[in-house]
mmCIF file of N, CA and C in Angstrom:
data_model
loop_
_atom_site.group_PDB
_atom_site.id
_atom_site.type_symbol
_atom_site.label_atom_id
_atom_site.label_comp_id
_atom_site.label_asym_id
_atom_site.label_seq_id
_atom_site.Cartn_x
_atom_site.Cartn_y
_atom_site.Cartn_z
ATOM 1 N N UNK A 5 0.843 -1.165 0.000
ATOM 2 C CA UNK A 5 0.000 0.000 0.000
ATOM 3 C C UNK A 5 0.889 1.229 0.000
ATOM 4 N N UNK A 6 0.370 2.510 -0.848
ATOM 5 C CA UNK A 6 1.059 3.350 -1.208
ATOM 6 C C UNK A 6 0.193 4.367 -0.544
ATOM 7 N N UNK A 7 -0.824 4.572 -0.837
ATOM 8 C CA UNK A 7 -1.648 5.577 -0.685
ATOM 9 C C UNK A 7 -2.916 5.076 -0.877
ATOM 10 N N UNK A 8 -4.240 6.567 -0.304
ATOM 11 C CA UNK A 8 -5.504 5.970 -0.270
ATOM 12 C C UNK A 8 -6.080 7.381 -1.348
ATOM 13 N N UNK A 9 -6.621 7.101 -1.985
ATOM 14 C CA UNK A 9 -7.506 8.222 -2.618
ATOM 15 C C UNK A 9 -9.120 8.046 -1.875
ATOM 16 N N UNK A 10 -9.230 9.257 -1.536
ATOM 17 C CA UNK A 10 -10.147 10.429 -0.656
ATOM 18 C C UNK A 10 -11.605 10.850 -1.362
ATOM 19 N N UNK A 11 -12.542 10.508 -1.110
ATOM 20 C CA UNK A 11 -13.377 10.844 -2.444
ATOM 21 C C UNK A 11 -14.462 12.061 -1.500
ATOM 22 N N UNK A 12 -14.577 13.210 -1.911
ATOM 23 C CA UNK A 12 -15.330 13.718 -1.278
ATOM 24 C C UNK A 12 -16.701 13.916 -2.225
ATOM 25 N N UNK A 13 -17.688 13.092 -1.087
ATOM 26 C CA UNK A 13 -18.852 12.633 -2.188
ATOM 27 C C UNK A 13 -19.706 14.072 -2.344
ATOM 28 N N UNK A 14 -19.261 15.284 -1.266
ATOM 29 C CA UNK A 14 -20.476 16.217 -1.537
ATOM 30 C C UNK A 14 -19.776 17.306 -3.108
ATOM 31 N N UNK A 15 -18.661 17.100 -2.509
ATOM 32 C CA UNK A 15 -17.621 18.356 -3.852
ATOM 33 C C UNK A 15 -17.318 17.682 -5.364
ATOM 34 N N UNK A 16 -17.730 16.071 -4.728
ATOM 35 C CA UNK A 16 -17.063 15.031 -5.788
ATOM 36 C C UNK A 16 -15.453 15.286 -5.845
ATOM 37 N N UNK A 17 -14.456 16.260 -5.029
ATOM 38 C CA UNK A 17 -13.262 15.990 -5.402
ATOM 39 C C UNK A 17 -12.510 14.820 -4.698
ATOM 40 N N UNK A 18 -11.561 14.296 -5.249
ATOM 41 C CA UNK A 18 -10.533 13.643 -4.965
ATOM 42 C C UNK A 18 -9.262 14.395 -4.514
ATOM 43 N N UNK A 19 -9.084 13.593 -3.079
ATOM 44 C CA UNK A 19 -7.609 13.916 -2.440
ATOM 45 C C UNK A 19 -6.633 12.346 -2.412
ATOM 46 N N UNK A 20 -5.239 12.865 -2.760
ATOM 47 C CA UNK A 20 -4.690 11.553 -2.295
ATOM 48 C C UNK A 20 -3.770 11.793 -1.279
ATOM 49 N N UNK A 21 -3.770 10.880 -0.444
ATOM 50 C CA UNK A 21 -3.192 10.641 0.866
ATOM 51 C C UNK A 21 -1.884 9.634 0.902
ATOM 52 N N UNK A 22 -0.383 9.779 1.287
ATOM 53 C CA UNK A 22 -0.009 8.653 1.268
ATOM 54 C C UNK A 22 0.087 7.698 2.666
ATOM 55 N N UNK A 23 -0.417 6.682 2.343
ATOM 56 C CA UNK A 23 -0.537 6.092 3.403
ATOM 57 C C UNK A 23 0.629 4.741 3.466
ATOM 58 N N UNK A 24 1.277 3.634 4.317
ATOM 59 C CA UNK A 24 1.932 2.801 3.927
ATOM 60 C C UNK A 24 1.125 1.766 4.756
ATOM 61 N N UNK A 25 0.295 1.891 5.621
ATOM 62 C CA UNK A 25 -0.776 0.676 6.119
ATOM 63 C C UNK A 25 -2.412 1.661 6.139
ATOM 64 N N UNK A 26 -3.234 0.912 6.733
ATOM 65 C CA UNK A 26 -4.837 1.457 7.035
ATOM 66 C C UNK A 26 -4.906 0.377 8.080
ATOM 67 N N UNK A 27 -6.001 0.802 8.892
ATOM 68 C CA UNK A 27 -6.916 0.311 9.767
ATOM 69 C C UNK A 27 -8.305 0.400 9.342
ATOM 70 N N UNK A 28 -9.003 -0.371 9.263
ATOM 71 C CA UNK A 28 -10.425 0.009 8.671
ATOM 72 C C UNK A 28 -11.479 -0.888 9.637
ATOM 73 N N UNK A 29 -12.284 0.503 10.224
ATOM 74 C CA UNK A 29 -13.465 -0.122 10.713
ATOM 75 C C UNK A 29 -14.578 -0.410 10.294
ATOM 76 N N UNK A 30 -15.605 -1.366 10.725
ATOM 77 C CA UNK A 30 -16.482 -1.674 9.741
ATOM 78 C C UNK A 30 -17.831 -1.025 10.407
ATOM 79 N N UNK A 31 -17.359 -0.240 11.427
ATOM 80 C CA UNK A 31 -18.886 0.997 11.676
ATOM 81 C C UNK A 31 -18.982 0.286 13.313
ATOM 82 N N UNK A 32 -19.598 1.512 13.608
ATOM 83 C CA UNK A 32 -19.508 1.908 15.055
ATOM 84 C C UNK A 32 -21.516 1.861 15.289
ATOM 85 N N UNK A 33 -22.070 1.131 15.253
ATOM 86 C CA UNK A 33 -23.472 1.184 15.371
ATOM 87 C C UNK A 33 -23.823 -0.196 15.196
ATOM 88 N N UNK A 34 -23.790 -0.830 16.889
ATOM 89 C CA UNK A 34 -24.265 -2.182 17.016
ATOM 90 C C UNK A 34 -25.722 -2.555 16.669
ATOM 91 N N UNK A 35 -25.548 -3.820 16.534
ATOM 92 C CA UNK A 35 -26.830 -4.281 15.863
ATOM 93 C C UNK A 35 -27.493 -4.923 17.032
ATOM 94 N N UNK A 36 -28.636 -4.256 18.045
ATOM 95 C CA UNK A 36 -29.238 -4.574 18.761
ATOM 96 C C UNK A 36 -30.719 -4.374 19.132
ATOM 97 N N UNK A 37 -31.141 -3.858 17.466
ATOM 98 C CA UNK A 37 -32.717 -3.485 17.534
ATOM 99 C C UNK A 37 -33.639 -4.674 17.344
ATOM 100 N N UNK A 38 -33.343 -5.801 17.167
ATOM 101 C CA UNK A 38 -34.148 -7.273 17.348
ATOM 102 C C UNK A 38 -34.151 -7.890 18.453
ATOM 103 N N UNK A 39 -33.439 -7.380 19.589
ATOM 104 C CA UNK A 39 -33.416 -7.976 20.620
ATOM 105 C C UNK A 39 -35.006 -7.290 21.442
ATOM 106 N N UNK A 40 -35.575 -8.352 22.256
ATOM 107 C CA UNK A 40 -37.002 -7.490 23.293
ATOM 108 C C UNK A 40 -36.351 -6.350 24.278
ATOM 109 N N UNK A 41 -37.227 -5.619 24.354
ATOM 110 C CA UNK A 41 -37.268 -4.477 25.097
ATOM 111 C C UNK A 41 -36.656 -4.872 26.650
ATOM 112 N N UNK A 42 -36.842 -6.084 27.092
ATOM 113 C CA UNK A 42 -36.614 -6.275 28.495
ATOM 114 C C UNK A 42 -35.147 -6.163 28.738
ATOM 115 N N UNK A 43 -34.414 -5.951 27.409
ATOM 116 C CA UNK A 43 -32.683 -6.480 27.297
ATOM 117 C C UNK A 43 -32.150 -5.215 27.613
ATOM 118 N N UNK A 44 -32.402 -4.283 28.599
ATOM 119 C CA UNK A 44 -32.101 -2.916 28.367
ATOM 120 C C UNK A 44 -30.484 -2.334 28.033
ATOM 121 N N UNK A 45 -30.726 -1.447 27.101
ATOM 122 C CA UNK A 45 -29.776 -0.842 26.599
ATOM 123 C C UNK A 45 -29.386 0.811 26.467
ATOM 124 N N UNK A 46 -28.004 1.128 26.331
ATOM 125 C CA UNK A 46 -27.894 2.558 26.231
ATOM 126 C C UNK A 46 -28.500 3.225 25.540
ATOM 127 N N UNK A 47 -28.585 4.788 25.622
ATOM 128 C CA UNK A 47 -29.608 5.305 24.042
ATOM 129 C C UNK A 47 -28.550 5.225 22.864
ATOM 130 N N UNK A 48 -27.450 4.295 22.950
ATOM 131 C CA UNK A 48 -27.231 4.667 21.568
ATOM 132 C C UNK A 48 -26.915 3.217 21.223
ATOM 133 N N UNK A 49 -27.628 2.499 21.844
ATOM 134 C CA UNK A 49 -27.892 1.182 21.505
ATOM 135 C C UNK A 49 -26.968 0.087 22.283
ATOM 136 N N UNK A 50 -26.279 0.145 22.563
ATOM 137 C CA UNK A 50 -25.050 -0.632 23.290
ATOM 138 C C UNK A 50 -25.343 -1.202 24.353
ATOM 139 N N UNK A 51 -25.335 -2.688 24.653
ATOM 140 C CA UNK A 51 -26.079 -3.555 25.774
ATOM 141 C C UNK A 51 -25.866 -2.865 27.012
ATOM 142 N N UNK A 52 -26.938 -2.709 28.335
ATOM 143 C CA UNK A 52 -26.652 -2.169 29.604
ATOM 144 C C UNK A 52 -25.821 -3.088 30.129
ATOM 145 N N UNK A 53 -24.686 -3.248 31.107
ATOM 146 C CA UNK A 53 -24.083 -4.485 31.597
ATOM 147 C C UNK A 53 -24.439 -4.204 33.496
ATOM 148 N N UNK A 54 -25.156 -5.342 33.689
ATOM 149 C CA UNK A 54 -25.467 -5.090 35.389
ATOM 150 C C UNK A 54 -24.122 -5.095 36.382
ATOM 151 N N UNK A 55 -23.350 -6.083 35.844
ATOM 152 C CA UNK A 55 -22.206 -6.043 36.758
ATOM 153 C C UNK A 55 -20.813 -5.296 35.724
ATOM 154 N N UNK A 56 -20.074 -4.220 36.133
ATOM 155 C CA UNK A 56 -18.652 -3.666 35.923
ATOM 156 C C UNK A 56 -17.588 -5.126 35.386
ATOM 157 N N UNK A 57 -17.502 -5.023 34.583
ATOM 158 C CA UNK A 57 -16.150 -6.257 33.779
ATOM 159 C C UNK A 57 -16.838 -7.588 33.412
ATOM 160 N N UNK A 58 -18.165 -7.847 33.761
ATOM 161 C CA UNK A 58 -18.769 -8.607 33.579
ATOM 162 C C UNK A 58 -19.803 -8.723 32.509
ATOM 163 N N UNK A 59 -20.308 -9.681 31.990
ATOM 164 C CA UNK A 59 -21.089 -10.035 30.386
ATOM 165 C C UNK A 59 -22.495 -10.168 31.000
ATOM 166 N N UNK A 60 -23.209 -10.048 32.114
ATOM 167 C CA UNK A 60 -24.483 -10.050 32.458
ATOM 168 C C UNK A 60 -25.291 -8.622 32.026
ATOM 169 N N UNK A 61 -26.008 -8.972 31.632
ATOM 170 C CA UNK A 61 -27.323 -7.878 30.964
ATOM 171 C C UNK A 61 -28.561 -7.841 31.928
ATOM 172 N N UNK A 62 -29.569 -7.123 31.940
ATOM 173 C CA UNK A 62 -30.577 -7.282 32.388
ATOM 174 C C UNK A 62 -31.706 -8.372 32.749
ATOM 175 N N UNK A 63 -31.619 -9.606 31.731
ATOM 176 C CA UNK A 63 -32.154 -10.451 31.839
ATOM 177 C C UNK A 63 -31.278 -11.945 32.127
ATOM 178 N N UNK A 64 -31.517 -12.913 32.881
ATOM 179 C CA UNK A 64 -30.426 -13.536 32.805
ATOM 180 C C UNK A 64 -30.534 -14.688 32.057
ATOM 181 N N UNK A 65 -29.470 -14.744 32.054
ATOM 182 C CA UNK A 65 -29.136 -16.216 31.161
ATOM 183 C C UNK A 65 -28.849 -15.408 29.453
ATOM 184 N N UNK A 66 -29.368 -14.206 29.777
ATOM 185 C CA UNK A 66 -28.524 -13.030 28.223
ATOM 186 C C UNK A 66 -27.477 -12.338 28.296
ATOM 187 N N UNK A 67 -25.807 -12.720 27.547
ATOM 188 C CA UNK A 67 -24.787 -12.304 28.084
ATOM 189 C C UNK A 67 -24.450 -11.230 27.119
ATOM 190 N N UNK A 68 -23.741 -9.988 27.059
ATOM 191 C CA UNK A 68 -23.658 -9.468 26.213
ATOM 192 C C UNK A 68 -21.784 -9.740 25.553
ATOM 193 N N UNK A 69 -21.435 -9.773 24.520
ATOM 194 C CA UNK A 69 -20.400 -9.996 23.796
ATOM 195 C C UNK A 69 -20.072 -9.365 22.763
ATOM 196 N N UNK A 70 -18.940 -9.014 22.466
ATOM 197 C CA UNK A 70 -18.298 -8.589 21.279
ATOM 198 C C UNK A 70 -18.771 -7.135 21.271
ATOM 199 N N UNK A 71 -19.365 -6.862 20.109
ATOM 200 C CA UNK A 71 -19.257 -5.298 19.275
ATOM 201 C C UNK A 71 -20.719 -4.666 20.434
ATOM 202 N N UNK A 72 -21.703 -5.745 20.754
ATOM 203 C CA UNK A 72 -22.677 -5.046 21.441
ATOM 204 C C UNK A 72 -22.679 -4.225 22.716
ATOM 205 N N UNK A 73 -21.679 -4.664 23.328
ATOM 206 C CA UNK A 73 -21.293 -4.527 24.750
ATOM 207 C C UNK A 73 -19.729 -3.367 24.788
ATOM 208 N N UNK A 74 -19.279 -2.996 24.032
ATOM 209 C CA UNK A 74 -18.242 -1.992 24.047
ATOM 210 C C UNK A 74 -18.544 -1.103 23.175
ATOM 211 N N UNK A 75 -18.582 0.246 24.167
ATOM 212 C CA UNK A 75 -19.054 1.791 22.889
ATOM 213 C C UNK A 75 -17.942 2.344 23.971
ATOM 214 N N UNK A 76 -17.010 1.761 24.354
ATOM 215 C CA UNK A 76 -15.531 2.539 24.748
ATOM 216 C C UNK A 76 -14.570 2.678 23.182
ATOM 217 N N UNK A 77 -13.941 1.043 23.031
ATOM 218 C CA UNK A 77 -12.767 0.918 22.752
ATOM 219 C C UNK A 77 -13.360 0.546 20.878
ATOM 220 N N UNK A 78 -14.153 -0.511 21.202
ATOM 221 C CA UNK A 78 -15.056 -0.449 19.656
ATOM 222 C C UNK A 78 -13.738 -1.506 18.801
ATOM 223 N N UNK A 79 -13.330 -2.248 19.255
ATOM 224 C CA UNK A 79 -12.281 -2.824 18.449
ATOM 225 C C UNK A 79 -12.727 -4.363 18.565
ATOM 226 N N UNK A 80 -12.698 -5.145 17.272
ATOM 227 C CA UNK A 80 -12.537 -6.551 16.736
ATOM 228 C C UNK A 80 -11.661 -6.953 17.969
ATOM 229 N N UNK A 81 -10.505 -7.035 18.611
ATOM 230 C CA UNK A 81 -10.219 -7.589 19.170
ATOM 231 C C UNK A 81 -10.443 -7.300 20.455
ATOM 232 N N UNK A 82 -11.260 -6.655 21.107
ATOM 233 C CA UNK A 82 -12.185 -6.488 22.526
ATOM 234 C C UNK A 82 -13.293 -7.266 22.176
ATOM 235 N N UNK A 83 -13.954 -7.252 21.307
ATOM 236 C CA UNK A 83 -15.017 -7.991 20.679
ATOM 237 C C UNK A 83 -14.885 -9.246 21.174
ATOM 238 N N UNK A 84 -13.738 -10.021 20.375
ATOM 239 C CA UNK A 84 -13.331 -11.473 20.991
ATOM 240 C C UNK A 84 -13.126 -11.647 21.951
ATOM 241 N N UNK A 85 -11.999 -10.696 23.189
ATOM 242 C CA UNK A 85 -12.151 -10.950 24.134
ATOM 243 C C UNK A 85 -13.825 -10.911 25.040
ATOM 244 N N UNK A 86 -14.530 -9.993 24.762
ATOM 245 C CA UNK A 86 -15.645 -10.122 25.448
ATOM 246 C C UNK A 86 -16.336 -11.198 25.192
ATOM 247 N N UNK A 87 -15.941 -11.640 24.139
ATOM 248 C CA UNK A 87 -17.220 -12.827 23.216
ATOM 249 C C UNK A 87 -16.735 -14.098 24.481
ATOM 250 N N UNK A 88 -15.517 -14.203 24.748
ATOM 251 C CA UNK A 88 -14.858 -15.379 25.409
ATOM 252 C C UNK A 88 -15.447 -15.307 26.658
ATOM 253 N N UNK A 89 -15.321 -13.936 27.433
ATOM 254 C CA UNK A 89 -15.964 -13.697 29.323
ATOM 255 C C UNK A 89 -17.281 -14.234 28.660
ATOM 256 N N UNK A 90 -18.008 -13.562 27.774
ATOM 257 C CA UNK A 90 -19.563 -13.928 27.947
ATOM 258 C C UNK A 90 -19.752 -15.804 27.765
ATOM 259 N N UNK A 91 -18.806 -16.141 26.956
ATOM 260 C CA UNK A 91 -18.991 -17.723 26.972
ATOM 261 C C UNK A 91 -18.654 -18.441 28.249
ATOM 262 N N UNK A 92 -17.339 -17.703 28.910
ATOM 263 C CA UNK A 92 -17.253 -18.157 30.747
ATOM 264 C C UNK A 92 -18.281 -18.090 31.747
ATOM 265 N N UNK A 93 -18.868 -17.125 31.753
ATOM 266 C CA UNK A 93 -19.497 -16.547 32.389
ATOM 267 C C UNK A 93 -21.109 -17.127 32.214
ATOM 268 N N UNK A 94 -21.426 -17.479 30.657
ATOM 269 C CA UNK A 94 -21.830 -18.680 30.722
ATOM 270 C C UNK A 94 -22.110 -19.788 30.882
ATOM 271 N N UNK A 95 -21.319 -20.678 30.704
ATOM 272 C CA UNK A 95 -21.096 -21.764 31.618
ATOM 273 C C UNK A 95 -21.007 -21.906 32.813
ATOM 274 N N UNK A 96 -20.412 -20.665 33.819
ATOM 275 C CA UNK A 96 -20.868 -20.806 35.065
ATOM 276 C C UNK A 96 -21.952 -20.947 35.451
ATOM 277 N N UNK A 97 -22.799 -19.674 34.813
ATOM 278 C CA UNK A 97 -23.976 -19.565 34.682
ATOM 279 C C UNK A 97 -25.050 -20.851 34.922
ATOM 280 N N UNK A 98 -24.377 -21.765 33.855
ATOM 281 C CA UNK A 98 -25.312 -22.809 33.712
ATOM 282 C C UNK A 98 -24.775 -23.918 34.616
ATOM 283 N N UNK A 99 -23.212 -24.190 34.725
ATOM 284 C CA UNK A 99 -23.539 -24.991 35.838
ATOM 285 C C UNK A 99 -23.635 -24.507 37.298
ATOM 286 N N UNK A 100 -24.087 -23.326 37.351
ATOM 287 C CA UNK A 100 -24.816 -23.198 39.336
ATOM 288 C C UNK A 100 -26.298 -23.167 38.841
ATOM 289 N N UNK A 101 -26.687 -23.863 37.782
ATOM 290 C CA UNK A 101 -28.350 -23.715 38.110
ATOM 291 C C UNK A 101 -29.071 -23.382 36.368
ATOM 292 N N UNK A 102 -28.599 -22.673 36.213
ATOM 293 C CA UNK A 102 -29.277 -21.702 34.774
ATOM 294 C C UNK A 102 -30.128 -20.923 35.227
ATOM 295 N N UNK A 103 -31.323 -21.420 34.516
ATOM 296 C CA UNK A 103 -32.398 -20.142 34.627
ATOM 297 C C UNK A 103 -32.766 -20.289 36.362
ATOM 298 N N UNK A 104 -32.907 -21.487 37.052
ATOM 299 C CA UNK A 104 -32.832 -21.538 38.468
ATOM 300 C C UNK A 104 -31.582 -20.623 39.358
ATOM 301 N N UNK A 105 -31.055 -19.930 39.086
ATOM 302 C CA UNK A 105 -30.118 -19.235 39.378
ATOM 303 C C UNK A 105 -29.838 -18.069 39.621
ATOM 304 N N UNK A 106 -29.424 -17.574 40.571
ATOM 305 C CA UNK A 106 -29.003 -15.915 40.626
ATOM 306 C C UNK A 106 -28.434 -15.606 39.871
ATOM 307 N N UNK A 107 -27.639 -14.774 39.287
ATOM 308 C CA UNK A 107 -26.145 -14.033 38.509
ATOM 309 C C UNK A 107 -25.500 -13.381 39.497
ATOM 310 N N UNK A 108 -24.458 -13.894 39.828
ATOM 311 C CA UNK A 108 -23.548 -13.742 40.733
ATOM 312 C C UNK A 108 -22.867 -11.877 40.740
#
């Protein structure tokens, strides 16, 4: 990679930039409008989390993970890490009980 050409869609001009890597995100606006109302969330959509460092949401036995649950850092690889706590945190989940169960 050499450079990125710039397209400015309102002027239609082109800028070129030289660049020798990119980072490219694929958008900052989680997809959490199919989930029920009981799953409460921020106003800008981003899962509520009941416990600080933890993947528990409002309802239990619903963990939040990946892109839904971080409107800090917003990165693919927080994503995975969260995706992993919510799968731990899962399984605990289920073996002290499941839906018979508090959330710790």
């Amino acid at each position: 990679m050499e450079k990125l050409i710039l397209h400015n869609s309102a002027s239609g001009e082109d800028v070129e930039m030289a660049a020798g890597s990119l980072f490219f995100a694929i958008g900052h606006n989680p997809v959490t409008n199919f989930l029920p109302a009981e799953i409460e969330t921020h106003p800008n959509g981003y899962l509520k989390l009941t416990q600080p460092g933890r993947t528990f949401t409002s309802v239990p036995g619903i963990f939040a993970a990946g892109d839904v649950s971080d409107h800090v850092y917003r990165q693919a690889v927080v994503a995975a890490g969260r995706g992993a706590a919510a799968a731990i945190d899962a399984e605990r989940w289920l073996a002290a009980g499941g839906f018979g169960a508090a959330q710790e």
